[in-house]
Coordinates of C-alpha atoms and ligand atoms in Angstrom, one line a residue:
G1 CA 0.3 -0.1 0.1
V2 CA 0.7 3.9 -0.7
P3 CA 2.7 5.6 1.6
G4 CA -0.3 6.7 4.8
V5 CA -2.3 3.7 3.8
G6 CA -1.9 2.0 7.4
K7 CA 0.6 -0.3 7.0
S8 CA 3.1 -0.1 9.8
T9 CA -0.3 1.0 12.0
F10 CA -1.7 -2.6 10.0
I11 CA 1.4 -5.1 10.5
E12 CA 1.4 -4.3 14.5
A13 CA -2.6 -5.5 15.1
L14 CA -2.1 -8.8 12.8
G15 CA 2.2 -9.0 14.4
R16 CA 0.0 -8.7 17.4
H17 CA -3.0 -11.1 17.1
I18 CA -0.7 -13.2 15.7
T19 CA 1.6 -13.3 18.6
Q20 CA -0.3 -12.3 21.7
D21 CA -4.5 -14.2 20.1
L22 CA -2.4 -17.0 18.5
G23 CA 1.1 -18.4 20.3
G24 CA 2.8 -17.6 17.2
K25 CA 5.9 -16.0 15.8
V26 CA 6.1 -13.2 13.7
A27 CA 8.8 -11.5 11.7
V28 CA 8.3 -8.6 9.4
L29 CA 10.8 -8.0 6.7
A30 CA 10.3 -4.2 4.1
V31 CA 11.2 -4.2 0.3
D32 CA 12.0 -0.3 0.2
P33 CA 12.6 1.1 -2.9
T34 CA 14.8 3.8 -3.1
S35 CA 12.6 7.2 -4.6
P36 CA 13.3 8.2 -8.3
L37 CA 13.1 11.3 -7.4
T38 CA 15.4 12.0 -4.2
G39 CA 17.0 8.9 -4.1
G40 CA 15.3 7.9 0.3
S41 CA 13.5 5.8 1.2
I42 CA 9.9 5.5 0.6
L43 CA 9.2 3.4 4.0
G44 CA 11.4 6.0 5.7
D45 CA 13.2 5.6 9.3
K46 CA 10.4 6.7 11.3
T47 CA 10.1 4.3 14.5
R48 CA 7.5 1.7 13.0
M49 CA 5.4 -0.4 14.8
T50 CA 7.0 0.2 18.2
R51 CA 4.9 -2.2 20.4
L52 CA 5.2 -4.9 18.1
S53 CA 9.2 -4.8 18.6
T54 CA 9.0 -5.3 21.9
D55 CA 7.6 -8.6 21.7
P56 CA 9.8 -11.2 22.2
N57 CA 8.0 -13.7 19.3
A58 CA 8.5 -10.7 16.5
F59 CA 11.3 -9.8 14.7
I60 CA 11.4 -6.5 12.8
R61 CA 13.9 -6.2 10.5
P62 CA 15.0 -2.4 9.3
S63 CA 14.2 -2.1 5.6
P64 CA 17.7 -2.2 3.7
S65 CA 16.8 1.4 1.8
S66 CA 20.1 1.2 -0.7
G67 CA 21.1 -1.0 -3.5
S68 CA 18.8 -1.7 -7.0
L69 CA 15.7 -3.0 -6.1
G70 CA 16.9 -6.6 -7.6
G71 CA 19.5 -6.9 -4.9
V72 CA 17.4 -5.8 -2.3
T73 CA 15.0 -8.5 -3.1
Q74 CA 17.4 -11.7 -3.1
R75 CA 18.6 -10.1 0.1
T76 CA 15.2 -10.3 1.6
R77 CA 14.4 -13.9 -0.3
E78 CA 17.6 -14.6 1.6
A79 CA 15.9 -13.1 5.0
I80 CA 12.8 -15.3 4.4
L81 CA 14.4 -18.3 4.2
L82 CA 16.2 -17.0 7.9
C83 CA 13.6 -16.5 10.2
E84 CA 11.8 -19.4 8.9
A85 CA 14.9 -21.5 10.1
A86 CA 14.8 -19.8 13.3
G87 CA 11.1 -21.1 14.4
F88 CA 8.8 -17.7 12.6
D89 CA 6.4 -19.4 11.0
N90 CA 4.5 -16.2 9.5
V91 CA 6.9 -13.8 7.7
L92 CA 5.3 -10.6 6.5
V93 CA 7.1 -8.5 4.0
E94 CA 6.0 -5.3 3.7
T95 CA 6.1 -2.8 0.2
V96 CA 4.6 0.4 -1.2
G97 CA 3.0 0.5 -3.9
V98 CA 5.6 2.2 -6.2
G99 CA 5.3 -0.3 -8.9
Q100 CA 8.1 -2.5 -9.8
S101 CA 8.3 -3.4 -5.6
E102 CA 4.9 -4.7 -5.8
V103 CA 5.7 -7.4 -8.6
A104 CA 9.4 -8.0 -6.4
V105 CA 7.1 -9.1 -3.4
A106 CA 4.3 -10.7 -5.0
S107 CA 7.1 -13.5 -6.1
M108 CA 8.2 -14.2 -2.8
T109 CA 5.3 -14.8 -1.0
D110 CA 2.5 -17.1 -0.4
F111 CA 0.1 -14.2 -0.4
F112 CA -0.4 -10.3 -1.4
L113 CA -2.8 -8.5 0.3
L114 CA -3.2 -4.7 -1.2
L115 CA -4.6 -2.4 1.5
L116 CA -7.0 0.1 0.0
L117 CA -8.4 3.9 1.5
A118 CA -12.2 4.4 0.3
N119 CA -11.9 8.2 -1.0
A120 CA -8.2 7.9 -2.2
G121 CA -8.9 6.7 -6.1
D122 CA -7.3 4.9 -7.9
E123 CA -4.4 7.4 -9.1
L124 CA -3.9 9.2 -5.5
Q125 CA -3.2 5.7 -4.9
G126 CA -0.8 4.3 -7.8
I127 CA -2.2 1.6 -8.0
K128 CA -2.2 0.0 -11.2
R129 CA -4.6 -3.0 -12.2
G130 CA -1.8 -5.0 -12.6
V131 CA -1.7 -4.2 -8.8
I132 CA -4.9 -5.6 -9.0
E133 CA -4.6 -8.4 -10.7
L134 CA -1.8 -9.7 -8.0
A135 CA -4.0 -9.3 -4.8
D136 CA -5.1 -12.1 -3.8
L137 CA -6.8 -9.7 -0.6
L138 CA -7.6 -6.0 -1.1
V139 CA -8.4 -4.4 1.8
I140 CA -9.8 -0.9 2.8
N141 CA -7.9 0.4 6.1
K142 CA -9.1 3.5 8.0
A143 CA -12.9 2.1 8.2
D144 CA -13.9 3.6 11.4
G145 CA -15.3 6.8 12.5
A146 CA -16.4 8.9 10.1
N147 CA -15.1 7.2 7.0
K148 CA -17.1 4.1 8.2
A149 CA -19.8 4.3 5.4
A150 CA -17.2 5.6 3.1
A151 CA -15.0 2.4 2.9
A152 CA -18.2 0.5 3.0
L153 CA -19.0 1.9 -0.6
A154 CA -15.7 1.3 -1.8
R155 CA -15.5 -1.9 -0.8
K156 CA -18.7 -2.7 -3.4
Q157 CA -17.0 -0.3 -6.1
Y158 CA -13.8 -3.0 -5.7
E159 CA -15.7 -6.3 -5.1
N160 CA -17.4 -4.9 -9.1
A161 CA -14.3 -4.0 -10.3
I162 CA -12.6 -7.9 -9.7
Q163 CA -15.2 -9.6 -10.5
F164 CA -14.1 -8.9 -14.2
L165 CA -10.3 -9.8 -13.6
P166 CA -9.4 -12.9 -14.9
A167 CA -9.0 -15.8 -12.6
A168 CA -5.9 -16.0 -11.0
P169 CA -3.7 -19.4 -11.4
S170 CA -4.6 -20.0 -8.0
N171 CA -8.0 -20.3 -8.9
W172 CA -8.9 -18.0 -5.4
R173 CA -10.4 -16.0 -6.5
A174 CA -9.7 -11.7 -4.3
Q175 CA -12.1 -10.4 -2.1
V176 CA -12.5 -6.9 -0.7
L177 CA -12.7 -6.7 3.6
T178 CA -12.9 -3.6 5.8
C179 CA -10.8 -3.4 8.8
S180 CA -9.3 -0.5 10.9
A181 CA -6.3 -1.0 12.0
L182 CA -6.0 1.7 14.3
K183 CA -8.9 0.1 16.3
G184 CA -7.6 -3.5 15.6
E185 CA -11.4 -4.3 14.2
Y186 CA -11.4 -7.1 11.7
I187 CA -7.8 -7.5 11.8
E188 CA -8.9 -12.0 13.1
A189 CA -11.2 -11.8 10.3
I190 CA -8.6 -11.5 7.1
W191 CA -6.0 -13.5 9.2
R192 CA -8.6 -16.2 8.6
R193 CA -8.9 -15.5 5.2
V194 CA -4.9 -16.1 4.7
G195 CA -5.8 -19.2 6.1
D196 CA -8.5 -20.2 3.7
Y197 CA -6.4 -19.2 1.2
R198 CA -3.5 -21.4 2.6
A199 CA -6.7 -24.1 2.8
V200 CA -7.4 -24.3 -1.0
T201 CA -4.7 -24.3 -2.3
Q202 CA -2.6 -26.5 -0.5
Q203 CA -5.4 -28.7 -0.8
S204 CA -5.6 -28.7 -5.1
G205 CA -1.6 -28.1 -5.4
Y206 CA -0.9 -25.0 -6.3
F207 CA 1.0 -23.1 -3.0
D208 CA 3.9 -26.2 -3.2
L209 CA 3.7 -25.5 -7.5
H210 CA 3.8 -21.9 -6.5
R211 CA 7.0 -21.8 -4.1
R212 CA 8.8 -24.8 -6.3
E213 CA 8.2 -21.6 -9.1
Q214 CA 9.6 -18.7 -7.0
L215 CA 12.3 -20.9 -6.3
A216 CA 13.1 -21.1 -10.0
A217 CA 12.7 -18.1 -10.8
W218 CA 15.2 -17.1 -7.7
M219 CA 17.7 -19.0 -9.7
D220 CA 17.2 -16.8 -12.9
D221 CA 17.9 -13.7 -10.8
A222 CA 20.4 -14.8 -9.0
I223 CA 22.4 -15.5 -12.4
E224 CA 21.0 -12.0 -13.7
Q225 CA 22.9 -10.4 -10.2
A226 CA 26.1 -12.1 -10.6
L227 CA 26.7 -11.7 -14.3
H228 CA 25.6 -8.1 -14.1
A229 CA 27.7 -8.1 -10.6
R230 CA 30.8 -9.8 -13.1
F231 CA 30.5 -7.2 -16.4
Y232 CA 31.0 -4.4 -14.2
A233 CA 33.2 -5.8 -11.3
K234 CA 36.6 -3.6 -13.7
A235 CA 36.9 -0.3 -13.5
S236 CA 37.8 -0.1 -17.0
T237 CA 34.7 -1.3 -17.8
R238 CA 32.4 1.0 -15.9
A239 CA 35.0 3.8 -17.2
A240 CA 33.7 2.7 -20.7
A241 CA 29.9 2.6 -19.3
D242 CA 30.4 6.3 -18.4
K243 CA 32.3 7.4 -21.4
L244 CA 29.9 5.8 -23.6
R245 CA 26.9 7.7 -21.7
E246 CA 28.3 10.4 -22.6
A247 CA 27.9 10.4 -26.1
V248 CA 24.5 8.9 -25.8
K249 CA 23.1 11.8 -24.1
A250 CA 25.2 14.3 -26.4
G251 CA 23.5 12.1 -29.0
T252 CA 26.7 10.8 -30.7
K253 CA 25.7 7.6 -30.4
S254 CA 22.7 5.6 -30.6
P255 CA 22.0 3.9 -27.0
F256 CA 21.8 0.3 -29.1
E257 CA 24.9 1.0 -30.4
A258 CA 27.2 2.4 -27.7
A259 CA 25.5 -1.1 -25.6
R260 CA 26.7 -3.4 -27.9
E261 CA 30.5 -1.3 -28.8
L262 CA 30.8 -1.9 -24.3
L263 CA 29.3 -5.3 -24.5
E264 CA 32.1 -6.7 -27.2
K265 CA 34.6 -4.6 -25.2
A266 CA 34.1 -6.1 -21.8
Ligands
LIG1 P1 2.4 3.8 6.0 O1 3.1 5.0 5.6 O2 1.0 3.1 5.3 O3 2.9 2.8 7.0 O4 1.2 4.3 7.5 P2 0.8 4.3 9.2 O5 0.6 2.9 10.0 O6 2.0 5.4 9.2 O7 -0.3 5.5 9.5 C1 -0.2 6.8 8.8 C2 -1.7 7.1 9.2 O8 -2.9 6.9 9.5 C3 -1.4 7.0 11.4 O9 -1.7 8.9 11.2 C4 -2.0 6.8 11.6 O10 -2.9 6.3 13.0 C5 -3.0 6.5 11.1 N1 -3.9 4.7 11.4 C6 -3.6 4.1 9.9 N2 -4.3 2.3 10.4 C7 -5.8 3.8 10.5 C8 -6.6 3.3 11.1 O11 -7.4 1.3 10.8 N3 -8.0 4.7 11.3 C9 -7.9 5.2 11.3 N4 -8.9 6.5 11.4 N5 -6.6 5.7 11.3 C10 -5.4 4.9 10.9

């Protein structure tokens, strides 16, 4: 979800439900793409999830805010494995709605929950159709106080919108719920829905299939990362790339010509 939708508040409420009511353990990771404009992290360094962070059954990893999305994704996948090995049976991965990061997160998790606001309009929230298609569950947050009626209306609208989407490979039909993360309302119902998803997809075999496909995609990503790093390892290659980039900007070489030249030289 976008900044301000209530991700920290929601994760804190859900995390505490898991640890306190259900006796489980929860790890919270974040994929935080750097802002294309400022280069700074989007999720920010504010102190987040203060109550969950002191819970002995919760582990919150500050977001790695530097590096390419590909690099961050790879480190987050490794962190998921480590958390699982350390007995954290529930791993929540948070990201902001700015495009590629949701796709990256969907490629490493079992379940994708999209947090939305009523009255904000899809464009304002930066929500693209593709992201809605990724979602296994849409949740309209801040359904409390004066905002309750608007949340119920938004729920209807999203329900209408998603019924025209093609069926997901899991055969699971996405649903729309409302909640108040602040008041801790409907958090249980949301988590039950996640449990339903697991039961249904384990039964159909999709759950394991999806995980195996993710592992294969992980291998491809790791190769791409390694090739990229190897290619730019030599200082002379980096210098040549800088020079060619200038030539491309100056219009003396086409981007494709420059790329070919560098690939042949290195
Ligand atoms: P994030 O940027 O997505 O992590 O959003 P935060 O969790 O920091 O929440 C942004 C603001 O919305 C904060 O002032 C929260 O107190 C408020 N907020 C979050 N969830 C709710 C909710 O369910 N109801 C209301 N009324 N406010 C909320």
